[in-house]
Short mmCIF file of C-alpha atoms and ligand atoms in Angstrom, two decimals:
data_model
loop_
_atom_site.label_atom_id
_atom_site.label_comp_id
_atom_site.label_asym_id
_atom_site.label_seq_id
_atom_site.Cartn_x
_atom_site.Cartn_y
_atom_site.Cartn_z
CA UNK A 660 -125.20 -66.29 204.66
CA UNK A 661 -125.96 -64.20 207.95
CA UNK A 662 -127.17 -65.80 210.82
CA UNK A 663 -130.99 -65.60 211.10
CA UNK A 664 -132.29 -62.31 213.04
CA UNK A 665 -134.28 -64.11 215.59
CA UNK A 666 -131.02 -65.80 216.97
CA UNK A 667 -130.51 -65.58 221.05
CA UNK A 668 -128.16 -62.40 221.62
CA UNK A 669 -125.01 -63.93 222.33
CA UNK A 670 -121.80 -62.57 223.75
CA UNK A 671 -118.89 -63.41 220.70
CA UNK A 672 -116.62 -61.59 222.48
CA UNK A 673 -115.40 -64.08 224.80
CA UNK A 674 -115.80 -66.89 222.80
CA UNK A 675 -112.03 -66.94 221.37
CA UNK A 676 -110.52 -65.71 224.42
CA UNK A 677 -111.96 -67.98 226.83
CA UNK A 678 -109.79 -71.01 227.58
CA UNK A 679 -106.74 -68.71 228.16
CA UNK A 680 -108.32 -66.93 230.69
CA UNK A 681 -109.71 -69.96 232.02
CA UNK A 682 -106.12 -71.85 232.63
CA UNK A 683 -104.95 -69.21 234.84
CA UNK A 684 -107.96 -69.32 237.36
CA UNK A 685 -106.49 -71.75 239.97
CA UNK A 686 -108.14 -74.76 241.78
CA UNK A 687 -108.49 -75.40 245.26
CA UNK A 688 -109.83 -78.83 246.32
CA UNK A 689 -111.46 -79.32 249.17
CA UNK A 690 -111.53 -75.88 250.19
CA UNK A 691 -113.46 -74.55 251.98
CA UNK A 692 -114.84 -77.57 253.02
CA UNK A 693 -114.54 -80.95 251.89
CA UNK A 694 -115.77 -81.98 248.37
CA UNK A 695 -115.73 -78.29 247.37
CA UNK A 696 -113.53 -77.34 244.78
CA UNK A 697 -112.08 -73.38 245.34
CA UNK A 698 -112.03 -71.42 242.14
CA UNK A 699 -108.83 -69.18 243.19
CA UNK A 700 -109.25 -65.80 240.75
CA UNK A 701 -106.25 -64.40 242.57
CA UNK A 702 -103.95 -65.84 239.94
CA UNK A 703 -106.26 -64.59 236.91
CA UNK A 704 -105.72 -60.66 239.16
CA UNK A 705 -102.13 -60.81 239.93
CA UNK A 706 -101.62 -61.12 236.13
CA UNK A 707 -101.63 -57.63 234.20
CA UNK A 708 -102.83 -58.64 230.87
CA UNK A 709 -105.29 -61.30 232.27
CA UNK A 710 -106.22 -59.01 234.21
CA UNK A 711 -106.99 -56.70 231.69
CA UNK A 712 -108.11 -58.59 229.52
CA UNK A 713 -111.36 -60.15 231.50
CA UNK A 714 -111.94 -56.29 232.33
CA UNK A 715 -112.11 -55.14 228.67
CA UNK A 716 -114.18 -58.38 227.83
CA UNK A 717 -116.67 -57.49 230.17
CA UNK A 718 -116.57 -53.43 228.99
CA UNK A 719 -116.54 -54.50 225.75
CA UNK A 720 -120.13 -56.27 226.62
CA UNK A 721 -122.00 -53.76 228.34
CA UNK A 722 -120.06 -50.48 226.84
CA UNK A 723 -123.27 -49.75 224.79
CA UNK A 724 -126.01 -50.33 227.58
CA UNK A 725 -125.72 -47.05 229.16
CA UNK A 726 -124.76 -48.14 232.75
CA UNK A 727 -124.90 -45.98 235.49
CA UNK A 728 -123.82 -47.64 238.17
CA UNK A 729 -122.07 -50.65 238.79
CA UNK A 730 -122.56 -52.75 241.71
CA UNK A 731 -120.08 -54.84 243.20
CA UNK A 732 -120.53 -57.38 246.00
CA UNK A 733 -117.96 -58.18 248.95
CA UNK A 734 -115.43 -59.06 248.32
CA UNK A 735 -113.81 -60.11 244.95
CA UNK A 736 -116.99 -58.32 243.07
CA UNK A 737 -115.74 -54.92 244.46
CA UNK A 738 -111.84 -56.00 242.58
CA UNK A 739 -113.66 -56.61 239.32
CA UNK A 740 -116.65 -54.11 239.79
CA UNK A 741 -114.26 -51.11 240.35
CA UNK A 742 -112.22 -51.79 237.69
CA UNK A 743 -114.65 -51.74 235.02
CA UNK A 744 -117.10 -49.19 236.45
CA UNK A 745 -113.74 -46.86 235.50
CA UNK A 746 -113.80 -48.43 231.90
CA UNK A 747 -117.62 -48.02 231.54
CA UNK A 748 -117.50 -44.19 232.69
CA UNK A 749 -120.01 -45.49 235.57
CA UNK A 750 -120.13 -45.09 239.28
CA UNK A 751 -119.52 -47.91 241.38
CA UNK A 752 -121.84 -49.29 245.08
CA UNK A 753 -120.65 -51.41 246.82
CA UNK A 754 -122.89 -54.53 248.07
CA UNK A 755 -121.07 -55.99 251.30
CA UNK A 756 -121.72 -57.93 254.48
CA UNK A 757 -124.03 -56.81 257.43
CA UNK A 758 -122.68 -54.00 259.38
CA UNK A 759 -120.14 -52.91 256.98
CA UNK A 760 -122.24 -49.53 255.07
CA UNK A 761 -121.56 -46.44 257.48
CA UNK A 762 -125.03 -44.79 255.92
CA UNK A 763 -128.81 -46.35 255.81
CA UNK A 764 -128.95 -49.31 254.16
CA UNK A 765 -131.24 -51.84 252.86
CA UNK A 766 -130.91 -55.42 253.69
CA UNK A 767 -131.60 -58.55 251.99
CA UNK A 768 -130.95 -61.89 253.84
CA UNK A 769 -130.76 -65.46 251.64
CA UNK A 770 -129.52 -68.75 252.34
CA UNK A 771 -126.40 -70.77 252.70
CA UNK A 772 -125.70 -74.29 252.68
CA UNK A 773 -125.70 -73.63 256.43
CA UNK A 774 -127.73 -70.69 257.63
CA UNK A 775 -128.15 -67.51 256.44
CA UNK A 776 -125.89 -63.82 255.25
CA UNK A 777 -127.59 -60.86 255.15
CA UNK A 778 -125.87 -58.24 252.25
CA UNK A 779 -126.39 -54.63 252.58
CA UNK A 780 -126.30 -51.42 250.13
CA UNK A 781 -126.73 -47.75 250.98
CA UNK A 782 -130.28 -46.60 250.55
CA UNK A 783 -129.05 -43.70 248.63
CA UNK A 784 -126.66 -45.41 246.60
CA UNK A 785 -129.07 -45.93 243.70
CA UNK A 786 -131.27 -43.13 242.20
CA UNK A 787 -134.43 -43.96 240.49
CA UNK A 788 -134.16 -45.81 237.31
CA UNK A 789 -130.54 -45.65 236.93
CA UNK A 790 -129.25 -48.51 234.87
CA UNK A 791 -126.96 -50.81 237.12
CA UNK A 792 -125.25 -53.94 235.96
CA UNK A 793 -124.34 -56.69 238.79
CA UNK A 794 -121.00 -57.98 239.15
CA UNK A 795 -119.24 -60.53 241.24
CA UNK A 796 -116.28 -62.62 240.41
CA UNK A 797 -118.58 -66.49 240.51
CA UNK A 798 -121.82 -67.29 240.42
CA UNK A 799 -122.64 -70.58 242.44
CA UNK A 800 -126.20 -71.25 243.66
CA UNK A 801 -127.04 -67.74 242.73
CA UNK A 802 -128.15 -67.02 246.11
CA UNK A 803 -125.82 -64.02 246.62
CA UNK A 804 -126.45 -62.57 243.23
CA UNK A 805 -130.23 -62.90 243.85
CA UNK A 806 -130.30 -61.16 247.24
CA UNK A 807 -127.61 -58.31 245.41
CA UNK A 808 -130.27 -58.14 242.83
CA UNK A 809 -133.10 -57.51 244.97
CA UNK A 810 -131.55 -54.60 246.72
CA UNK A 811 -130.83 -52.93 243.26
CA UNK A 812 -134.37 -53.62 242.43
CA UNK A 813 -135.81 -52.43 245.65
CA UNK A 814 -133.67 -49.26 245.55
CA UNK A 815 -135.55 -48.07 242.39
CA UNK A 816 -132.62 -49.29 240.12
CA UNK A 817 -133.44 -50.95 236.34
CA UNK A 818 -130.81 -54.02 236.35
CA UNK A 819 -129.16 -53.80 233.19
CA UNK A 820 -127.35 -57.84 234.22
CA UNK A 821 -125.60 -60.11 236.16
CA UNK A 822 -121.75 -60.56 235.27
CA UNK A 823 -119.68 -62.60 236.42
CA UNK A 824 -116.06 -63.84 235.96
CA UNK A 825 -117.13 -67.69 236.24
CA UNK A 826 -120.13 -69.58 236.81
CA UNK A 827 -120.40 -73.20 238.11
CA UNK A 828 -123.61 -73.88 235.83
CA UNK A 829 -123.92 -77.31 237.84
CA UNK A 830 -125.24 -75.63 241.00
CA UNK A 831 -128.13 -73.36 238.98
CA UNK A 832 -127.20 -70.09 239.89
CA UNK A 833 -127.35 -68.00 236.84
CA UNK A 834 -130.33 -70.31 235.76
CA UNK A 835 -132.26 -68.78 238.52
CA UNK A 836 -131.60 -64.89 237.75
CA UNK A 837 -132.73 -66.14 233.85
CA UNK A 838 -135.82 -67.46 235.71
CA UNK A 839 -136.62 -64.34 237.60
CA UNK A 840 -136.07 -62.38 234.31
CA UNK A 841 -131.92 -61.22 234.53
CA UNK A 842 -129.27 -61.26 231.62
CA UNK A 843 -126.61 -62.89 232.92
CA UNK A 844 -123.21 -63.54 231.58
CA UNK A 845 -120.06 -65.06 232.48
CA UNK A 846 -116.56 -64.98 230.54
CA UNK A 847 -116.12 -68.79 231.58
CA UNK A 848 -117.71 -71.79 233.09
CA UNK A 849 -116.20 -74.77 235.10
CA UNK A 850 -118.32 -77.95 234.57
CA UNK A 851 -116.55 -80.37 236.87
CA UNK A 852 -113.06 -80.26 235.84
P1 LIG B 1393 -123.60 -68.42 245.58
O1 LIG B 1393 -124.38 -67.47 246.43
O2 LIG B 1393 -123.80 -69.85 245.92
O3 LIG B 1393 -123.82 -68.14 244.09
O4 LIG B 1393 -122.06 -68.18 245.88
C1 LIG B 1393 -121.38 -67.13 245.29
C2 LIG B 1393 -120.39 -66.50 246.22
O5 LIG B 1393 -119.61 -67.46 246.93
C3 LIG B 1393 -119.41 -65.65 245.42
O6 LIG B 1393 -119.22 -64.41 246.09
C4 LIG B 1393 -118.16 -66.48 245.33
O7 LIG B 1393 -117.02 -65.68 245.50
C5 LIG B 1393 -118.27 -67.52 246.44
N1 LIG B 1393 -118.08 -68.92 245.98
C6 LIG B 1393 -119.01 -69.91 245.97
N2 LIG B 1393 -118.52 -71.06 245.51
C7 LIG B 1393 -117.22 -70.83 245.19
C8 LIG B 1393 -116.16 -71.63 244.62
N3 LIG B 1393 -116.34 -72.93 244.30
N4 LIG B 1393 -114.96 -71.04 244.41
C9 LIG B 1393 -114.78 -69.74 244.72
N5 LIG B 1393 -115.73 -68.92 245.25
C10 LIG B 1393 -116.95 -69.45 245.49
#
């Protein structure tokens, strides 16, 4: 028997392919900071066919949404954001720090655990209702995302998602772009381990 048709649009695609990916990410305790634990990507990058791999996942995803753009934020979104904008067919924007964009920007600050960042994206970089999908390599508290979000949004842009290479579903970040209406997806979560 089929599954019923009003079953929440899922993502099968990563479902069989997730813990391999997952054992190559590396952990980093206590860094930056005491009681943090660093989830390292650089081993899942250095890796051609993990490498791969997570890129063609995500592709595989969002190949029939029509994206236009992709937007990756500083720094590790641009790695993954790049790579599959070229596998999408899309252009890629890149979201970075303040002072970065050469161009007029528009700027979106947000918290930290201590103080505030302020992100940035070209004014021009986004025409009106182009489709652009989100990506960064984690999702945390979502406050980077959300800010990243908000400049797509305020640049005309329709937000096709959020993805992102892992979230920490602990500290509520992707729950808060579901709350303010975003798809989000991840190809793998760390709960603590
Ligand atoms: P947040 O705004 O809290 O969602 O934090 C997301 C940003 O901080 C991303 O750009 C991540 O690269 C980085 N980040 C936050 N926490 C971690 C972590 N535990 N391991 C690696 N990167 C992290």
């Amino acid at each position: 028997m089929g599954a019923p048709a009003s079953r929440p649009r899922r993502h099968p695609v990563f479902r069989e392919h997730v813990l391999d990916l997952k054992s190559i990410i590396r952990a980093i305790p206590d860094h930056p900071a005491p009681g943090i634990v660093f989830r390292d990507i650089t081993t899942l990058m250095r890796d051609p066919k993990a490498f791969a791999h997570s890129v063609d996942l995500l592709a595989e995803a969002f190949k029939a949404q029509e994206v236009d753009k992709v937007a990756g934020i500083e720094a590790r979104g641009f790695i993954f954001g790049a790579a599959l904008a070229d596998r999408l067919g899309a252009g890629f924007v890149p979201v970075r720090k303040l002072g970065k964009l050469p161009a007029a920007t528009l700027r979106r600050s947000y918290t930290l655990e201590y103080g505030e960042d302020t992100l940035e994206m070209h004014d021009d970089a986004v025409a009106d209702g182009e489709r652009v999908l989100l990506v960064d390599d984690l999702i945390a508290t979502g406050g980077t995302a959300l800010a990243a979000a908000e400049l797509v949004e305020e640049a005309g842009g329709a937000l096709v998602a959020c993805a992102f290479v892992i979230d920490l579903p602990a500290l509520g970040g992707a729950e808060r772009l579901r709350a303010r209406g975003h798809d989000v997806l991840s190809l793998m979560h760390f709960e603590g381990e």
